Amino acid sequence: MKFLVVDDSATMRRIIVNSLQRIGFSDHVEASDGVEALELFDSSIDFLITDWNMPNMGGLELVKAIRAREDGKRLPILMVTTRSVREDIIQAAEAGVNNYIVKPFTPQVLKEKINLILGVV
Amino acid sequence: MAPDRALEPKVIGESVATLRLLEELLEEMQGDARSSSGHTSTLLALPQILLRIYAEILTVIRKLRQSKNVLQYAALARLQDTQDKLREVTSTTETATTDLLDGLDRALAILDGIDASLGTETGTRECSEKVDELRDELHKMMNILQFQDITAQQLTYVASVLGDAEERLSTVIDLFDSTGIAVHSPEESETHDEDEPRNFDPNATVQSVRERQALVDEIFSSEGR
């Protein structure tokens, strides 16, 4: 399973990738914002993990752009962000994210949400 | 009376002209009493002009009072918030550093255990368990480093508030310019374009993460996702 990990913080990307490897997912590509992610997004991507607040194109816009594409309609998407206001969470759910993790997270939570999404999608 | 910026330079100009006219009239009246009759119509219009000037001055005073309130809000509320963020950055980095040091202590103790197990009869099994334990500790330490992303967002927010304060001070300096009197409220003068994504969350925090994740889970389970 190939993951597309999108976060403007290189530290966060590294931590997410490390956690993914720990739970058995080693194939991934990384992007530092939504624009770069859209350039990398193709049919080889099986799962998207994205931050919300990023320069150029934020995570919410990225989710909307991917959901608008035919090949992105059923892509499993997990939002990993510091934003935790009720309105934001609802907005993300309405934009089409399958689940949502509040930073800072533990690898256990990441594993739980990925499994939950893969079981649902 | 609705504030009208375009009127201000005009009113100031009229005020100067009116005062000059008054000065001239008084000089002429002092010099030649007979000539005053020719200026009767101008003198009749004077009370109205002066009332208008008075009204505009009141508007300017009101704007200055509003500006004072806005500046007080900017200086006290927003800078107080900035101060709180900086305190949280300090406390977060301190907690993360302590957690990392604790993790390193535990990792070193595990290494000591591995060292002691080597060469014993049950050494291989014990070593293997301790290596797993060590791996867990190192992963935990790596996760602690998430604080860097959160504190970076808090510092970016602080920088944006300071940038805003700088802009506000420039506006105060402009108060003395005839083209602008009022200082706009932070909401009015918000420079962030809503279409432009922000690369930081002004509310980023490491506090109450369990409660915040519980809210997410509640929303997602109620949405049937």
XYZ file of N, CA and C in Angstrom, chain B:
675
model
N -23.498 61.628 12.844
C -22.921 62.029 11.553
C -21.938 60.965 11.080
N -22.118 60.515 9.875
C -21.229 59.459 9.358
C -19.850 60.014 9.046
N -18.797 59.359 9.493
C -17.444 59.859 9.210
C -17.152 59.795 7.705
N -16.618 60.894 7.180
C -16.282 60.924 5.762
C -14.855 61.413 5.620
N -13.965 60.455 5.292
C -12.536 60.796 5.212
C -12.242 61.849 4.172
N -12.965 61.786 3.057
C -12.690 62.710 1.962
C -12.985 64.142 2.374
N -13.928 64.312 3.329
C -14.312 65.659 3.754
C -13.250 66.328 4.622
N -12.467 65.482 5.340
C -11.555 66.043 6.331
C -10.572 67.075 5.771
N -9.845 66.778 4.687
C -8.924 67.787 4.157
C -9.680 69.033 3.683
N -10.899 68.800 3.142
C -11.703 69.918 2.636
C -12.094 70.843 3.793
N -12.546 70.207 4.887
C -12.977 70.994 6.051
C -11.797 71.756 6.633
N -10.658 71.090 6.682
C -9.458 71.767 7.210
C -9.124 72.970 6.334
N -9.214 72.750 5.017
C -8.957 73.836 4.065
C -9.932 74.982 4.255
N -11.214 74.618 4.435
C -12.251 75.644 4.626
C -12.032 76.402 5.923
N -11.614 75.658 6.955
C -11.383 76.288 8.258
C -10.290 77.344 8.150
N -9.221 76.965 7.473
C -8.094 77.896 7.293
C -8.573 79.119 6.512
N -9.316 78.861 5.426
C -9.799 79.964 4.593
C -10.730 80.876 5.388
N -11.598 80.262 6.220
C -12.559 81.041 7.009
C -11.836 81.915 8.033
N -10.845 81.324 8.672
C -10.099 82.090 9.676
C -9.342 83.258 9.033
N -8.815 82.983 7.833
C -8.110 84.060 7.116
C -9.085 85.180 6.776
N -10.296 84.738 6.316
C -11.319 85.707 5.948
C -11.717 86.554 7.148
N -11.881 85.862 8.291
C -12.222 86.579 9.525
C -11.147 87.600 9.893
N -9.921 87.170 9.757
C -8.791 88.039 10.086
C -8.803 89.279 9.195
N -9.030 89.026 7.890
C -9.078 90.143 6.934
C -10.206 91.106 7.271
N -11.377 90.507 7.579
C -12.552 91.323 7.894
C -12.305 92.208 9.109
N -11.719 91.560 10.129
C -11.453 92.325 11.358
C -10.466 93.462 11.103
N -9.485 93.158 10.264
C -8.500 94.193 9.930
C -9.161 95.342 9.190
N -10.023 94.970 8.210
C -10.706 95.996 7.426
C -11.657 96.814 8.283
N -12.383 96.079 9.200
C -13.342 96.779 10.059
C -12.629 97.755 10.987
N -11.466 97.319 11.423
C -10.682 98.214 12.290
C -10.218 99.431 11.487
N -9.827 99.212 10.240
C -9.278 100.264 9.387
C -10.343 101.200 8.842
N -11.471 100.673 8.415
C -12.496 101.504 7.798
C -13.878 100.966 8.151
N -14.567 101.585 9.070
C -15.865 101.130 9.558
C -16.885 101.041 8.440
N -16.780 101.859 7.441
C -17.773 101.909 6.367
C -17.706 100.653 5.471
N -16.553 100.129 5.311
C -16.392 98.995 4.386
C -17.037 97.714 4.911
N -17.369 97.649 6.189
C -17.931 96.434 6.776
C -19.285 96.071 6.172
N -20.046 97.071 5.693
C -21.376 96.794 5.137
C -21.295 95.891 3.908
N -20.220 95.948 3.141
C -20.041 95.130 1.932
C -19.838 93.651 2.246
N -19.512 93.374 3.471
C -19.219 91.980 3.824
C -20.335 91.338 4.638
N -21.512 91.935 4.659
C -22.611 91.439 5.495
C -22.983 89.995 5.140
N -23.105 89.702 3.820
C -23.533 88.351 3.422
C -22.520 87.303 3.855
N -21.246 87.621 3.735
C -20.192 86.674 4.141
C -20.273 86.430 5.640
N -20.508 87.525 6.384
C -20.602 87.395 7.836
C -21.808 86.553 8.249
N -22.906 86.665 7.492
C -24.103 85.878 7.807
C -23.861 84.375 7.608
N -23.008 84.066 6.618
C -22.733 82.650 6.337
C -21.763 82.035 7.351
N -21.045 82.881 8.065
C -20.014 82.403 8.986
C -20.517 81.443 10.067
N -21.640 81.723 10.757
C -22.083 80.787 11.807
C -22.274 79.362 11.263
N -22.834 79.272 10.046
C -23.080 77.941 9.458
C -21.768 77.206 9.193
N -20.817 77.954 8.640
C -19.499 77.345 8.357
C -18.852 76.886 9.665
N -18.949 77.756 10.686
C -18.330 77.404 11.969
C -19.019 76.199 12.613
N -20.347 76.110 12.454
C -21.074 74.952 13.004
C -20.629 73.663 12.314
N -20.431 73.763 10.984
C -20.000 72.602 10.218
C -18.602 72.145 10.679
N -17.746 73.152 10.861
C -16.391 72.841 11.332
C -16.453 72.179 12.714
N -17.325 72.727 13.570
C -17.486 72.187 14.920
C -17.932 70.721 14.856
N -18.923 70.450 13.951
C -19.428 69.075 13.797
C -18.331 68.129 13.319
N -17.536 68.607 12.382
C -16.453 67.760 11.866
C -15.397 67.505 12.929
N -15.133 68.543 13.728
C -14.153 68.366 14.811
C -14.658 67.317 15.805
N -15.973 67.356 16.069
C -16.558 66.348 16.967
C -16.373 64.940 16.393
N -16.562 64.837 15.061
C -16.383 63.533 14.393
C -14.952 63.042 14.568
N -14.033 63.966 14.353
C -12.608 63.605 14.476
C -12.302 63.143 15.901
N -12.847 63.856 16.879
C -12.607 63.490 18.287
C -13.177 62.102 18.572
N -14.401 61.851 18.008
C -15.024 60.540 18.216
C -14.142 59.425 17.610
N -13.621 59.715 16.421
C -12.760 58.722 15.758
C -11.496 58.467 16.576
N -10.962 59.531 17.133
C -9.752 59.369 17.948
C -10.048 58.521 19.178
N -11.258 58.703 19.754
C -11.635 57.895 20.923
C -11.765 56.432 20.534
N -12.402 56.205 19.341
C -12.551 54.820 18.858
C -11.177 54.209 18.649
N -10.288 55.012 18.053
C -8.933 54.539 17.779
C -8.234 54.134 19.058
N -8.479 54.930 20.089
C -7.850 54.639 21.381
C -8.311 53.275 21.882
N -9.625 52.995 21.750
C -10.160 51.702 22.196
C -9.560 50.551 21.400
N -9.451 50.772 20.068
C -8.900 49.726 19.196
C -7.448 49.448 19.574
N -6.702 50.526 19.790
C -5.292 50.361 20.154
C -5.150 49.663 21.498
N -6.068 49.990 22.420
C -6.030 49.335 23.723
C -6.272 47.846 23.554
N -7.256 47.493 22.672
C -7.566 46.078 22.424
C -6.342 45.372 21.842
N -5.753 46.049 20.811
C -4.602 45.438 20.135
C -3.439 45.262 21.101
N -3.214 46.309 21.891
C -2.060 46.283 22.773
C -2.252 45.320 23.925
N -3.468 45.307 24.490
C -3.665 44.485 25.678
C -4.072 43.053 25.348
N -5.225 42.909 24.663
C -5.747 41.550 24.430
C -4.845 40.699 23.552
N -4.473 41.227 22.388
C -3.707 40.409 21.441
C -2.276 40.187 21.921
N -1.677 41.215 22.508
C -0.307 41.020 22.990
C -0.283 40.103 24.212
N -1.375 40.146 24.994
C -1.495 39.224 26.135
C -1.537 37.782 25.627
N -2.308 37.587 24.531
C -2.420 36.275 23.906
C -1.048 35.809 23.406
N -0.310 36.744 22.825
C 1.034 36.455 22.330
C 1.946 36.005 23.473
N 1.811 36.714 24.580
C 2.607 36.384 25.767
C 2.291 34.963 26.248
N 0.994 34.631 26.254
C 0.573 33.287 26.667
C 1.165 32.225 25.745
N 1.166 32.528 24.432
C 1.711 31.569 23.456
C 3.194 31.352 23.715
N 3.911 32.442 23.957
C 5.350 32.309 24.206
C 5.615 31.498 25.472
N 4.755 31.705 26.491
C 4.898 30.922 27.727
C 4.663 29.448 27.433
N 3.640 29.175 26.563
C 3.336 27.770 26.252
C 4.490 27.126 25.467
N 5.109 27.921 24.580
C 6.263 27.395 23.824
C 7.370 26.992 24.797
N 7.622 27.879 25.764
C 8.666 27.591 26.759
C 8.336 26.321 27.534
N 7.072 26.236 27.987
C 6.712 25.080 28.800
C 6.688 23.792 27.969
N 6.235 23.899 26.701
C 6.194 22.708 25.838
C 7.589 22.192 25.545
N 8.504 23.104 25.225
C 9.869 22.661 24.911
C 10.544 22.066 26.161
N 10.199 22.657 27.319
C 10.775 22.145 28.560
C 10.255 20.728 28.844
N 8.940 20.536 28.681
C 8.349 19.212 28.924
C 8.926 18.191 27.946
N 9.012 18.594 26.661
C 9.529 17.672 25.639
C 10.977 17.298 25.935
N 11.765 18.288 26.356
C 13.171 18.023 26.674
C 13.283 17.053 27.850
N 12.451 17.282 28.875
C 12.463 16.388 30.040
C 12.072 14.972 29.623
N 11.011 14.877 28.777
C 10.569 13.548 28.313
C 11.672 12.851 27.514
N 12.367 13.630 26.690
C 13.458 13.047 25.896
C 14.593 12.565 26.799
N 14.915 13.386 27.810
C 15.979 12.994 28.739
C 15.588 11.735 29.517
N 14.302 11.674 29.921
C 13.815 10.476 30.621
C 13.934 9.255 29.711
N 13.550 9.454 28.421
C 13.629 8.359 27.445
C 15.052 7.898 27.244
N 15.969 8.864 27.189
C 17.387 8.507 27.022
C 17.901 7.737 28.234
N 17.460 8.177 29.435
C 17.851 7.460 30.661
C 17.379 6.013 30.604
N 16.110 5.828 30.179
C 15.548 4.468 30.104
C 16.291 3.649 29.043
N 16.607 4.302 27.905
C 17.313 3.602 26.827
C 18.701 3.167 27.299
N 19.363 4.039 28.036
C 20.705 3.695 28.548
C 20.630 2.541 29.546
N 19.580 2.560 30.381
C 19.406 1.480 31.360
C 19.161 0.150 30.640
N 18.392 0.202 29.547
C 18.129 -1.024 28.769
C 19.436 -1.543 28.161
N 20.230 -0.605 27.624
C 21.530 -1.006 27.053
C 22.424 -1.658 28.109
N 22.365 -1.097 29.333
C 23.134 -1.696 30.432
C 22.652 -3.119 30.679
N 21.314 -3.296 30.617
C 20.714 -4.626 30.820
C 21.158 -5.597 29.740
N 21.200 -5.110 28.492
C 21.637 -5.957 27.366
C 23.087 -6.379 27.589
N 23.875 -5.399 27.985
C 25.283 -5.635 28.248
C 25.458 -6.723 29.318
N 24.645 -6.625 30.381
C 24.738 -7.586 31.479
C 24.261 -8.976 31.069
N 23.289 -9.007 30.128
C 22.727 -10.300 29.696
C 23.667 -11.069 28.783
N 24.524 -10.335 28.092
C 25.437 -10.990 27.143
C 26.331 -12.001 27.871
N 26.437 -13.147 27.317
C 27.320 -14.154 27.909
C 26.643 -15.031 28.936
N 25.391 -14.677 29.343
C 24.683 -15.536 30.299
C 23.937 -16.635 29.542
N 23.440 -17.627 30.242
C 22.758 -18.749 29.601
C 21.500 -18.317 28.869
N 20.733 -17.444 29.509
C 19.468 -16.991 28.906
C 19.666 -15.695 28.117
N 20.932 -15.372 27.850
C 21.296 -14.088 27.233
C 20.560 -13.744 25.960
N 20.480 -14.662 25.004
C 19.899 -14.344 23.696
C 18.438 -13.907 23.822
N 17.647 -14.668 24.606
C 16.233 -14.343 24.757
C 16.069 -12.991 25.477
N 16.823 -12.836 26.549
C 16.760 -11.587 27.319
C 17.171 -10.400 26.456
N 18.238 -10.610 25.681
C 18.719 -9.520 24.808
C 17.649 -9.131 23.802
N 17.014 -10.139 23.232
C 15.985 -9.887 22.229
C 14.837 -9.067 22.831
N 14.421 -9.408 24.041
C 13.342 -8.664 24.720
C 13.768 -7.224 24.978
N 15.011 -7.103 25.404
C 15.498 -5.757 25.732
C 15.682 -4.893 24.481
N 16.054 -5.526 23.394
C 16.182 -4.786 22.130
C 14.802 -4.239 21.711
N 13.757 -5.085 21.873
C 12.391 -4.630 21.564
C 12.007 -3.446 22.445
N 12.368 -3.580 23.715
C 12.067 -2.529 24.688
C 12.770 -1.222 24.280
N 14.028 -1.396 23.867
C 14.823 -0.238 23.450
C 14.220 0.425 22.210
N 13.776 -0.401 21.277
C 13.147 0.111 20.054
C 11.915 0.950 20.399
N 11.107 0.430 21.340
C 9.905 1.155 21.781
C 10.270 2.525 22.344
N 11.294 2.526 23.184
C 11.721 3.789 23.799
C 12.161 4.793 22.729
N 12.917 4.292 21.749
C 13.415 5.200 20.703
C 12.266 5.743 19.857
N 11.252 4.903 19.584
C 10.080 5.377 18.843
C 9.317 6.430 19.645
N 9.199 6.191 20.940
C 8.507 7.163 21.801
C 9.220 8.507 21.737
N 10.541 8.432 21.784
C 11.332 9.675 21.746
C 11.107 10.416 20.427
N 11.023 9.632 19.359
C 10.797 10.257 18.054
C 9.436 10.964 18.017
N 8.439 10.338 18.641
C 7.109 10.952 18.657
C 7.045 12.226 19.489
N 7.884 12.271 20.523
C 7.922 13.483 21.365
C 8.299 14.697 20.507
N 9.083 14.432 19.450
C 9.570 15.537 18.607
C 8.453 16.250 17.834
N 7.211 15.762 17.934
C 6.084 16.458 17.305
C 5.910 17.866 17.884
N 6.458 18.065 19.093
C 6.334 19.388 19.701
C 6.919 20.470 18.786
N 7.911 20.069 17.962
C 8.570 21.067 17.108
C 7.577 21.690 16.121
N 6.700 20.855 15.543
C 5.705 21.353 14.592
C 4.736 22.306 15.290
N 4.319 21.924 16.503
C 3.315 22.724 17.221
C 3.912 24.051 17.710
N 5.108 23.997 18.287
C 5.722 25.244 18.751
C 6.068 26.149 17.559
N 6.414 25.532 16.420
C 6.709 26.347 15.231
C 5.456 27.116 14.814
N 4.279 26.468 14.893
C 3.026 27.154 14.541
C 2.719 28.262 15.552
N 2.995 27.987 16.835
C 2.752 29.009 17.862
C 3.660 30.214 17.637
N 4.905 29.955 17.283
C 5.839 31.064 17.040
C 5.471 31.832 15.765
N 4.965 31.116 14.755
C 4.531 31.805 13.529
C 3.358 32.722 13.849
N 2.475 32.249 14.740
C 1.341 33.080 15.154
C 1.848 34.340 15.874
N 2.808 34.145 16.778
C 3.378 35.286 17.516
C 3.986 36.286 16.531
N 4.706 35.757 15.541
C 5.328 36.636 14.536
C 4.260 37.408 13.769
N 3.121 36.752 13.478
C 2.065 37.439 12.729
C 1.430 38.545 13.575
N 1.300 38.294 14.902
C 0.733 39.331 15.790
C 1.691 40.511 15.872
N 2.988 40.228 15.938
C 3.975 41.312 16.000
C 3.973 42.119 14.698
N 3.823 41.402 13.573
C 3.737 42.082 12.280
C 2.521 42.985 12.224
N 1.414 42.479 12.801
C 0.169 43.238 12.852
C 0.349 44.489 13.725
N 1.055 44.299 14.863
C 1.302 45.427 15.774
C 2.139 46.500 15.074
N 3.088 46.055 14.257
C 3.942 46.988 13.522
C 3.098 47.816 12.545
N 2.177 47.103 11.865
C 1.296 47.776 10.905
C 0.415 48.804 11.619
N -0.073 48.385 12.821
C -0.945 49.244 13.606
C -0.206 50.512 14.050
N 1.071 50.351 14.397
C 1.859 51.514 14.805
C 2.049 52.471 13.636
N 2.200 51.888 12.421
C 2.320 52.738 11.233
C 1.042 53.537 11.046
N -0.096 52.893 11.354
C -1.381 53.588 11.232
C -1.462 54.743 12.226
N -0.908 54.501 13.431
C -0.914 55.559 14.454
C -0.087 56.751 13.962
N 1.038 56.423 13.331
C 1.885 57.496 12.796
C 1.106 58.273 11.730
N 0.327 57.535 10.934
C -0.481 58.170 9.880
C -1.595 59.057 10.437
N -1.873 58.897 11.742
C -2.925 59.723 12.365
C -2.642 61.210 12.157
N -1.359 61.510 12.091
C -0.971 62.909 11.976
C -0.980 63.390 10.536
N -1.310 62.466 9.657
C -1.449 62.815 8.250
C -2.886 63.282 8.041
N -3.082 64.279 7.213
C -4.441 64.809 7.032
C -5.357 63.841 6.287
N -4.807 62.801 5.663
C -5.662 61.894 4.894
C -6.282 60.783 5.734
N -5.877 60.614 6.977
C -6.466 59.524 7.751
C -6.446 59.812 9.227
N -7.559 59.562 9.907
C -7.621 59.810 11.333
C -7.818 58.512 12.104
N -8.782 57.719 11.691
C -9.175 56.570 12.500
C -8.233 55.378 12.346
N -8.048 54.656 13.447
C -7.329 53.391 13.414
C -8.397 52.315 13.291
N -8.259 51.424 12.345
C -9.281 50.397 12.153
C -9.086 49.240 13.120
N -10.205 48.598 13.454
C -10.152 47.479 14.384
C -9.410 46.318 13.737
N -8.845 45.375 14.549
C -8.105 44.253 13.961
C -8.953 43.481 12.959
N -10.275 43.351 13.229
C -11.157 42.616 12.324
C -11.244 43.340 10.983
N -11.347 44.702 11.054
C -11.481 45.494 9.824
C -10.211 45.457 8.993
N -9.059 45.489 9.716
C -7.798 45.614 8.986
C -7.072 44.285 8.844
N -7.782 43.181 9.081
C -7.194 41.839 8.928
C -6.589 41.714 7.543
N -5.277 41.515 7.521
C -4.600 41.501 6.224
C -4.633 40.124 5.568
N -5.019 39.088 6.361
C -5.003 37.738 5.799
C -6.137 37.553 4.794
N -5.771 37.105 3.616
C -6.742 36.834 2.576
C -7.313 35.434 2.824
N -8.641 35.373 2.977
C -9.275 34.088 3.301
C -9.009 33.017 2.242
N -8.782 33.452 1.006
C -8.521 32.484 -0.056
C -7.095 31.936 0.016
N -6.250 32.689 0.715
C -4.836 32.311 0.837
C -4.685 31.395 2.068
N -4.164 30.167 1.889
C -4.077 29.288 3.052
C -3.060 29.781 4.073
N -3.416 29.631 5.353
C -2.490 29.986 6.426
C -1.624 28.778 6.701
N -0.325 28.998 6.881
C 0.515 27.825 7.147
C 0.704 27.590 8.634
N -0.202 28.175 9.436
C -0.147 27.887 10.872
C -1.554 27.932 11.456
N -1.692 27.225 12.574
C -2.955 27.238 13.305
C -2.749 28.135 14.522
N -3.464 29.269 14.622
C -3.243 30.164 15.760
C -3.567 29.506 17.107
N -4.339 28.416 17.076
C -4.709 27.734 18.321
C -3.915 26.449 18.560
N -2.835 26.270 17.797
C -2.044 25.038 17.942
C -1.562 24.889 19.384
N -1.736 23.693 19.942
C -1.325 23.452 21.325
C -1.063 21.967 21.547
N -0.291 21.679 22.567
C -0.086 20.271 22.920
C -1.011 19.885 24.078
N -1.750 20.880 24.582
C -2.620 20.655 25.738
C -3.865 19.832 25.364
N -4.381 19.105 26.324
C -5.661 18.352 26.249
C -5.852 17.600 24.941
N -4.829 16.933 24.486
C -4.940 16.233 23.200
C -5.972 15.094 23.260
N -6.094 14.427 24.401
C -7.076 13.329 24.509
C -8.499 13.845 24.374
N -8.777 14.943 25.040
C -10.130 15.514 24.979
C -10.434 15.972 23.563
N -9.438 16.559 22.905
C -9.660 17.066 21.543
C -9.858 15.906 20.571
N -9.081 14.825 20.759
C -9.264 13.655 19.889
C -10.618 13.001 20.155
N -11.061 13.053 21.433
C -12.369 12.472 21.770
C -13.486 13.228 21.051
N -13.322 14.545 20.930
C -14.329 15.348 20.207
C -14.363 14.928 18.735
N -13.172 14.728 18.149
C -13.088 14.267 16.753
C -13.823 12.934 16.606
N -13.527 12.006 17.505
C -14.123 10.661 17.411
C -15.644 10.721 17.555
N -16.081 11.621 18.451
C -17.534 11.777 18.658
C -18.191 12.285 17.368
N -17.572 13.290 16.739
C -18.135 13.858 15.509
C -18.118 12.828 14.383
N -17.002 12.134 14.242
C -16.907 11.169 13.145
C -17.833 9.972 13.356
N -18.039 9.577 14.627
C -18.952 8.448 14.837
C -20.395 8.897 14.628
N -20.690 10.169 14.981
C -22.063 10.646 14.767
C -22.343 10.904 13.284
N -21.274 11.156 12.530
C -21.438 11.376 11.083
C -21.561 10.035 10.359
N -21.367 8.954 11.105
C -21.460 7.610 10.523
C -20.320 7.278 9.601
N -19.142 7.878 9.903
C -17.977 7.624 9.053
C -17.114 6.505 9.605
